[in-house]
């Protein structure tokens, strides 16, 4: 599981619907479902980040809430909820595991493609 690859996919999806308007949030969300599913399975299989148990449990709860919003947005075809969940929930969550300099680099690379 490569957090940077997941982050890049989510970021590119956000750019597609927010910046360029060439795709819809629903369309982009469906594309990243397999990656999110894999990440979800990893997060709940073991403490992949080797952090304190109580902190890890809090991260799991946060991730479940993000996935719940994501799922609800897809079920209701709610573009606003999907966009907000990806941009203000999922991206910041993934940034927890990536250094600030790397986040900046990934953002710049995504905008230059």
PDB file of N, CA, C and O in Angstrom, residues 27-75:
ATOM      1  N   UNK A  27     -18.190  10.510 -10.932  1.00  0.00           N
ATOM      2  CA  UNK A  27     -17.370   9.749 -11.875  1.00  0.00           C
ATOM      3  C   UNK A  27     -15.970   9.492 -11.295  1.00  0.00           C
ATOM      4  O   UNK A  27     -15.468   8.370 -11.331  1.00  0.00           O
ATOM      5  N   UNK A  28     -15.371  10.510 -10.739  1.00  0.00           N
ATOM      6  CA  UNK A  28     -14.034  10.382 -10.168  1.00  0.00           C
ATOM      7  C   UNK A  28     -14.046   9.526  -8.907  1.00  0.00           C
ATOM      8  O   UNK A  28     -13.115   8.768  -8.658  1.00  0.00           O
ATOM      9  N   UNK A  29     -15.103   9.629  -8.121  1.00  0.00           N
ATOM     10  CA  UNK A  29     -15.204   8.831  -6.896  1.00  0.00           C
ATOM     11  C   UNK A  29     -15.252   7.347  -7.220  1.00  0.00           C
ATOM     12  O   UNK A  29     -14.620   6.536  -6.541  1.00  0.00           O
ATOM     13  N   UNK A  30     -15.985   7.001  -8.234  1.00  0.00           N
ATOM     14  CA  UNK A  30     -16.083   5.596  -8.629  1.00  0.00           C
ATOM     15  C   UNK A  30     -14.731   5.050  -9.081  1.00  0.00           C
ATOM     16  O   UNK A  30     -14.428   3.883  -8.857  1.00  0.00           O
ATOM     17  N   UNK A  31     -13.913   5.902  -9.687  1.00  0.00           N
ATOM     18  CA  UNK A  31     -12.590   5.476 -10.136  1.00  0.00           C
ATOM     19  C   UNK A  31     -11.675   5.117  -8.969  1.00  0.00           C
ATOM     20  O   UNK A  31     -10.831   4.236  -9.100  1.00  0.00           O
ATOM     21  N   UNK A  32     -11.805   5.830  -7.868  1.00  0.00           N
ATOM     22  CA  UNK A  32     -10.877   5.589  -6.760  1.00  0.00           C
ATOM     23  C   UNK A  32     -11.406   4.577  -5.741  1.00  0.00           C
ATOM     24  O   UNK A  32     -10.706   4.248  -4.796  1.00  0.00           O
ATOM     25  N   UNK A  33     -12.609   4.077  -5.943  1.00  0.00           N
ATOM     26  CA  UNK A  33     -13.164   3.081  -5.022  1.00  0.00           C
ATOM     27  C   UNK A  33     -12.264   1.865  -4.811  1.00  0.00           C
ATOM     28  O   UNK A  33     -12.049   1.456  -3.666  1.00  0.00           O
ATOM     29  N   UNK A  34     -11.707   1.265  -5.866  1.00  0.00           N
ATOM     30  CA  UNK A  34     -10.844   0.092  -5.625  1.00  0.00           C
ATOM     31  C   UNK A  34      -9.628   0.425  -4.753  1.00  0.00           C
ATOM     32  O   UNK A  34      -9.247  -0.367  -3.893  1.00  0.00           O
ATOM     33  N   UNK A  35      -9.047   1.587  -4.966  1.00  0.00           N
ATOM     34  CA  UNK A  35      -7.887   1.997  -4.179  1.00  0.00           C
ATOM     35  C   UNK A  35      -8.286   2.237  -2.725  1.00  0.00           C
ATOM     36  O   UNK A  35      -7.584   1.829  -1.800  1.00  0.00           O
ATOM     37  N   UNK A  36      -9.418   2.885  -2.522  1.00  0.00           N
ATOM     38  CA  UNK A  36      -9.901   3.130  -1.165  1.00  0.00           C
ATOM     39  C   UNK A  36     -10.253   1.823  -0.463  1.00  0.00           C
ATOM     40  O   UNK A  36      -9.995   1.671   0.730  1.00  0.00           O
ATOM     41  N   UNK A  37     -10.817   0.903  -1.197  1.00  0.00           N
ATOM     42  CA  UNK A  37     -11.156  -0.395  -0.618  1.00  0.00           C
ATOM     43  C   UNK A  37      -9.897  -1.115  -0.151  1.00  0.00           C
ATOM     44  O   UNK A  37      -9.858  -1.677   0.945  1.00  0.00           O
ATOM     45  N   UNK A  38      -8.862  -1.092  -0.969  1.00  0.00           N
ATOM     46  CA  UNK A  38      -7.596  -1.721  -0.602  1.00  0.00           C
ATOM     47  C   UNK A  38      -7.008  -1.044   0.646  1.00  0.00           C
ATOM     48  O   UNK A  38      -6.559  -1.710   1.569  1.00  0.00           O
ATOM     49  N   UNK A  39      -7.035   0.274   0.658  1.00  0.00           N
ATOM     50  CA  UNK A  39      -6.514   1.021   1.804  1.00  0.00           C
ATOM     51  C   UNK A  39      -7.325   0.704   3.059  1.00  0.00           C
ATOM     52  O   UNK A  39      -6.781   0.472   4.125  1.00  0.00           O
ATOM     53  N   UNK A  40      -8.637   0.679   2.916  1.00  0.00           N
ATOM     54  CA  UNK A  40      -9.534   0.357   4.026  1.00  0.00           C
ATOM     55  C   UNK A  40      -9.187  -1.012   4.616  1.00  0.00           C
ATOM     56  O   UNK A  40      -9.070  -1.165   5.825  1.00  0.00           O
ATOM     57  N   UNK A  41      -9.018  -1.997   3.742  1.00  0.00           N
ATOM     58  CA  UNK A  41      -8.686  -3.349   4.205  1.00  0.00           C
ATOM     59  C   UNK A  41      -7.359  -3.375   4.943  1.00  0.00           C
ATOM     60  O   UNK A  41      -7.226  -4.067   5.953  1.00  0.00           O
ATOM     61  N   UNK A  42      -6.398  -2.636   4.459  1.00  0.00           N
ATOM     62  CA  UNK A  42      -5.097  -2.582   5.122  1.00  0.00           C
ATOM     63  C   UNK A  42      -5.195  -1.921   6.497  1.00  0.00           C
ATOM     64  O   UNK A  42      -4.619  -2.396   7.461  1.00  0.00           O
ATOM     65  N   UNK A  43      -5.905  -0.811   6.563  1.00  0.00           N
ATOM     66  CA  UNK A  43      -6.021  -0.060   7.810  1.00  0.00           C
ATOM     67  C   UNK A  43      -6.700  -0.899   8.890  1.00  0.00           C
ATOM     68  O   UNK A  43      -6.348  -0.817  10.061  1.00  0.00           O
ATOM     69  N   UNK A  44      -7.648  -1.736   8.503  1.00  0.00           N
ATOM     70  CA  UNK A  44      -8.372  -2.519   9.493  1.00  0.00           C
ATOM     71  C   UNK A  44      -7.811  -3.926   9.695  1.00  0.00           C
ATOM     72  O   UNK A  44      -8.246  -4.652  10.581  1.00  0.00           O
ATOM     73  N   UNK A  45      -6.839  -4.278   8.902  1.00  0.00           N
ATOM     74  CA  UNK A  45      -6.207  -5.582   9.046  1.00  0.00           C
ATOM     75  C   UNK A  45      -5.155  -5.563  10.147  1.00  0.00           C
ATOM     76  O   UNK A  45      -5.071  -6.488  10.947  1.00  0.00           O
ATOM     77  N   UNK A  46      -4.373  -4.509  10.190  1.00  0.00           N
ATOM     78  CA  UNK A  46      -3.292  -4.403  11.168  1.00  0.00           C
ATOM     79  C   UNK A  46      -2.892  -2.938  11.339  1.00  0.00           C
ATOM     80  O   UNK A  46      -3.265  -2.094  10.541  1.00  0.00           O
ATOM     81  N   UNK A  47      -2.122  -2.677  12.339  1.00  0.00           N
ATOM     82  CA  UNK A  47      -1.617  -1.331  12.609  1.00  0.00           C
ATOM     83  C   UNK A  47      -0.449  -1.078  11.666  1.00  0.00           C
ATOM     84  O   UNK A  47       0.712  -1.183  12.044  1.00  0.00           O
ATOM     85  N   UNK A  48      -0.769  -0.742  10.427  1.00  0.00           N
ATOM     86  CA  UNK A  48       0.237  -0.603   9.384  1.00  0.00           C
ATOM     87  C   UNK A  48       1.170   0.584   9.611  1.00  0.00           C
ATOM     88  O   UNK A  48       2.223   0.665   8.995  1.00  0.00           O
ATOM     89  N   UNK A  49       0.796   1.500  10.486  1.00  0.00           N
ATOM     90  CA  UNK A  49       1.615   2.689  10.709  1.00  0.00           C
ATOM     91  C   UNK A  49       2.426   2.598  11.999  1.00  0.00           C
ATOM     92  O   UNK A  49       3.164   3.513  12.339  1.00  0.00           O
ATOM     93  N   UNK A  50       2.283   1.464  12.696  1.00  0.00           N
ATOM     94  CA  UNK A  50       3.040   1.215  13.928  1.00  0.00           C
ATOM     95  C   UNK A  50       2.966   2.386  14.905  1.00  0.00           C
ATOM     96  O   UNK A  50       3.988   2.890  15.365  1.00  0.00           O
ATOM     97  N   UNK A  51       1.750   2.794  15.209  1.00  0.00           N
ATOM     98  CA  UNK A  51       1.557   3.864  16.186  1.00  0.00           C
ATOM     99  C   UNK A  51       0.815   3.302  17.393  1.00  0.00           C
ATOM    100  O   UNK A  51       0.299   2.186  17.359  1.00  0.00           O
ATOM    101  N   UNK A  52       0.745   4.080  18.434  1.00  0.00           N
ATOM    102  CA  UNK A  52       0.093   3.653  19.663  1.00  0.00           C
ATOM    103  C   UNK A  52      -1.342   3.199  19.384  1.00  0.00           C
ATOM    104  O   UNK A  52      -2.058   3.792  18.573  1.00  0.00           O
ATOM    105  N   UNK A  53      -1.744   2.146  20.087  1.00  0.00           N
ATOM    106  CA  UNK A  53      -3.049   1.517  19.844  1.00  0.00           C
ATOM    107  C   UNK A  53      -4.214   2.500  19.927  1.00  0.00           C
ATOM    108  O   UNK A  53      -5.080   2.513  19.054  1.00  0.00           O
ATOM    109  N   UNK A  54      -4.268   3.325  20.950  1.00  0.00           N
ATOM    110  CA  UNK A  54      -5.394   4.262  21.094  1.00  0.00           C
ATOM    111  C   UNK A  54      -5.395   5.297  19.973  1.00  0.00           C
ATOM    112  O   UNK A  54      -6.455   5.659  19.476  1.00  0.00           O
ATOM    113  N   UNK A  55      -4.219   5.753  19.557  1.00  0.00           N
ATOM    114  CA  UNK A  55      -4.141   6.693  18.436  1.00  0.00           C
ATOM    115  C   UNK A  55      -4.599   6.018  17.145  1.00  0.00           C
ATOM    116  O   UNK A  55      -5.295   6.615  16.326  1.00  0.00           O
ATOM    117  N   UNK A  56      -4.192   4.756  16.989  1.00  0.00           N
ATOM    118  CA  UNK A  56      -4.574   4.026  15.794  1.00  0.00           C
ATOM    119  C   UNK A  56      -6.087   3.811  15.735  1.00  0.00           C
ATOM    120  O   UNK A  56      -6.707   3.931  14.676  1.00  0.00           O
ATOM    121  N   UNK A  57      -6.669   3.521  16.864  1.00  0.00           N
ATOM    122  CA  UNK A  57      -8.123   3.347  16.913  1.00  0.00           C
ATOM    123  C   UNK A  57      -8.841   4.644  16.545  1.00  0.00           C
ATOM    124  O   UNK A  57      -9.872   4.619  15.867  1.00  0.00           O
ATOM    125  N   UNK A  58      -8.302   5.776  16.972  1.00  0.00           N
ATOM    126  CA  UNK A  58      -8.887   7.073  16.612  1.00  0.00           C
ATOM    127  C   UNK A  58      -8.775   7.317  15.108  1.00  0.00           C
ATOM    128  O   UNK A  58      -9.710   7.829  14.487  1.00  0.00           O
ATOM    129  N   UNK A  59      -7.643   6.933  14.518  1.00  0.00           N
ATOM    130  CA  UNK A  59      -7.480   7.058  13.068  1.00  0.00           C
ATOM    131  C   UNK A  59      -8.482   6.171  12.334  1.00  0.00           C
ATOM    132  O   UNK A  59      -9.046   6.571  11.321  1.00  0.00           O
ATOM    133  N   UNK A  60      -8.700   4.973  12.849  1.00  0.00           N
ATOM    134  CA  UNK A  60      -9.673   4.077  12.229  1.00  0.00           C
ATOM    135  C   UNK A  60     -11.078   4.681  12.274  1.00  0.00           C
ATOM    136  O   UNK A  60     -11.809   4.623  11.283  1.00  0.00           O
ATOM    137  N   UNK A  61     -11.440   5.256  13.396  1.00  0.00           N
ATOM    138  CA  UNK A  61     -12.760   5.889  13.530  1.00  0.00           C
ATOM    139  C   UNK A  61     -12.897   7.045  12.550  1.00  0.00           C
ATOM    140  O   UNK A  61     -13.918   7.191  11.874  1.00  0.00           O
ATOM    141  N   UNK A  62     -11.857   7.861  12.457  1.00  0.00           N
ATOM    142  CA  UNK A  62     -11.868   8.985  11.519  1.00  0.00           C
ATOM    143  C   UNK A  62     -12.022   8.480  10.091  1.00  0.00           C
ATOM    144  O   UNK A  62     -12.834   9.001   9.320  1.00  0.00           O
ATOM    145  N   UNK A  63     -11.292   7.436   9.744  1.00  0.00           N
ATOM    146  CA  UNK A  63     -11.374   6.893   8.391  1.00  0.00           C
ATOM    147  C   UNK A  63     -12.757   6.314   8.110  1.00  0.00           C
ATOM    148  O   UNK A  63     -13.298   6.498   7.012  1.00  0.00           O
ATOM    149  N   UNK A  64     -13.352   5.646   9.074  1.00  0.00           N
ATOM    150  CA  UNK A  64     -14.702   5.103   8.905  1.00  0.00           C
ATOM    151  C   UNK A  64     -15.692   6.242   8.631  1.00  0.00           C
ATOM    152  O   UNK A  64     -16.560   6.129   7.755  1.00  0.00           O
ATOM    153  N   UNK A  65     -15.568   7.339   9.351  1.00  0.00           N
ATOM    154  CA  UNK A  65     -16.461   8.485   9.136  1.00  0.00           C
ATOM    155  C   UNK A  65     -16.281   9.074   7.739  1.00  0.00           C
ATOM    156  O   UNK A  65     -17.266   9.447   7.087  1.00  0.00           O
ATOM    157  N   UNK A  66     -15.054   9.141   7.275  1.00  0.00           N
ATOM    158  CA  UNK A  66     -14.800   9.646   5.922  1.00  0.00           C
ATOM    159  C   UNK A  66     -15.424   8.710   4.897  1.00  0.00           C
ATOM    160  O   UNK A  66     -16.106   9.153   3.964  1.00  0.00           O
ATOM    161  N   UNK A  67     -15.218   7.419   5.064  1.00  0.00           N
ATOM    162  CA  UNK A  67     -15.778   6.432   4.130  1.00  0.00           C
ATOM    163  C   UNK A  67     -17.303   6.449   4.176  1.00  0.00           C
ATOM    164  O   UNK A  67     -17.965   6.304   3.150  1.00  0.00           O
ATOM    165  N   UNK A  68     -17.870   6.652   5.350  1.00  0.00           N
ATOM    166  CA  UNK A  68     -19.332   6.728   5.477  1.00  0.00           C
ATOM    167  C   UNK A  68     -19.868   7.908   4.655  1.00  0.00           C
ATOM    168  O   UNK A  68     -20.841   7.771   3.914  1.00  0.00           O
ATOM    169  N   UNK A  69     -19.232   9.064   4.776  1.00  0.00           N
ATOM    170  CA  UNK A  69     -19.643  10.230   3.985  1.00  0.00           C
ATOM    171  C   UNK A  69     -19.470   9.966   2.493  1.00  0.00           C
ATOM    172  O   UNK A  69     -20.321  10.327   1.677  1.00  0.00           O
ATOM    173  N   UNK A  70     -18.367   9.343   2.145  1.00  0.00           N
ATOM    174  CA  UNK A  70     -18.082   9.009   0.751  1.00  0.00           C
ATOM    175  C   UNK A  70     -19.177   8.098   0.195  1.00  0.00           C
ATOM    176  O   UNK A  70     -19.732   8.348  -0.874  1.00  0.00           O
ATOM    177  N   UNK A  71     -19.506   7.067   0.945  1.00  0.00           N
ATOM    178  CA  UNK A  71     -20.533   6.121   0.540  1.00  0.00           C
ATOM    179  C   UNK A  71     -21.904   6.788   0.429  1.00  0.00           C
ATOM    180  O   UNK A  71     -22.639   6.565  -0.535  1.00  0.00           O
ATOM    181  N   UNK A  72     -22.231   7.616   1.402  1.00  0.00           N
ATOM    182  CA  UNK A  72     -23.517   8.319   1.378  1.00  0.00           C
ATOM    183  C   UNK A  72     -23.593   9.244   0.167  1.00  0.00           C
ATOM    184  O   UNK A  72     -24.630   9.336  -0.485  1.00  0.00           O
ATOM    185  N   UNK A  73     -22.492   9.913  -0.149  1.00  0.00           N
ATOM    186  CA  UNK A  73     -22.462  10.787  -1.324  1.00  0.00           C
ATOM    187  C   UNK A  73     -22.703  10.020  -2.608  1.00  0.00           C
ATOM    188  O   UNK A  73     -23.435  10.470  -3.488  1.00  0.00           O
ATOM    189  N   UNK A  74     -22.098   8.840  -2.712  1.00  0.00           N
ATOM    190  CA  UNK A  74     -22.309   8.008  -3.903  1.00  0.00           C
ATOM    191  C   UNK A  74     -23.739   7.497  -3.976  1.00  0.00           C
ATOM    192  O   UNK A  74     -24.369   7.543  -5.033  1.00  0.00           O
ATOM    193  N   UNK A  75     -24.258   7.013  -2.867  1.00  0.00           N
ATOM    194  CA  UNK A  75     -25.615   6.472  -2.853  1.00  0.00           C
ATOM    195  C   UNK A  75     -26.644   7.533  -3.221  1.00  0.00           C
ATOM    196  O   UNK A  75     -27.604   7.260  -3.941  1.00  0.00           O
TER     197      UNK A  75
END
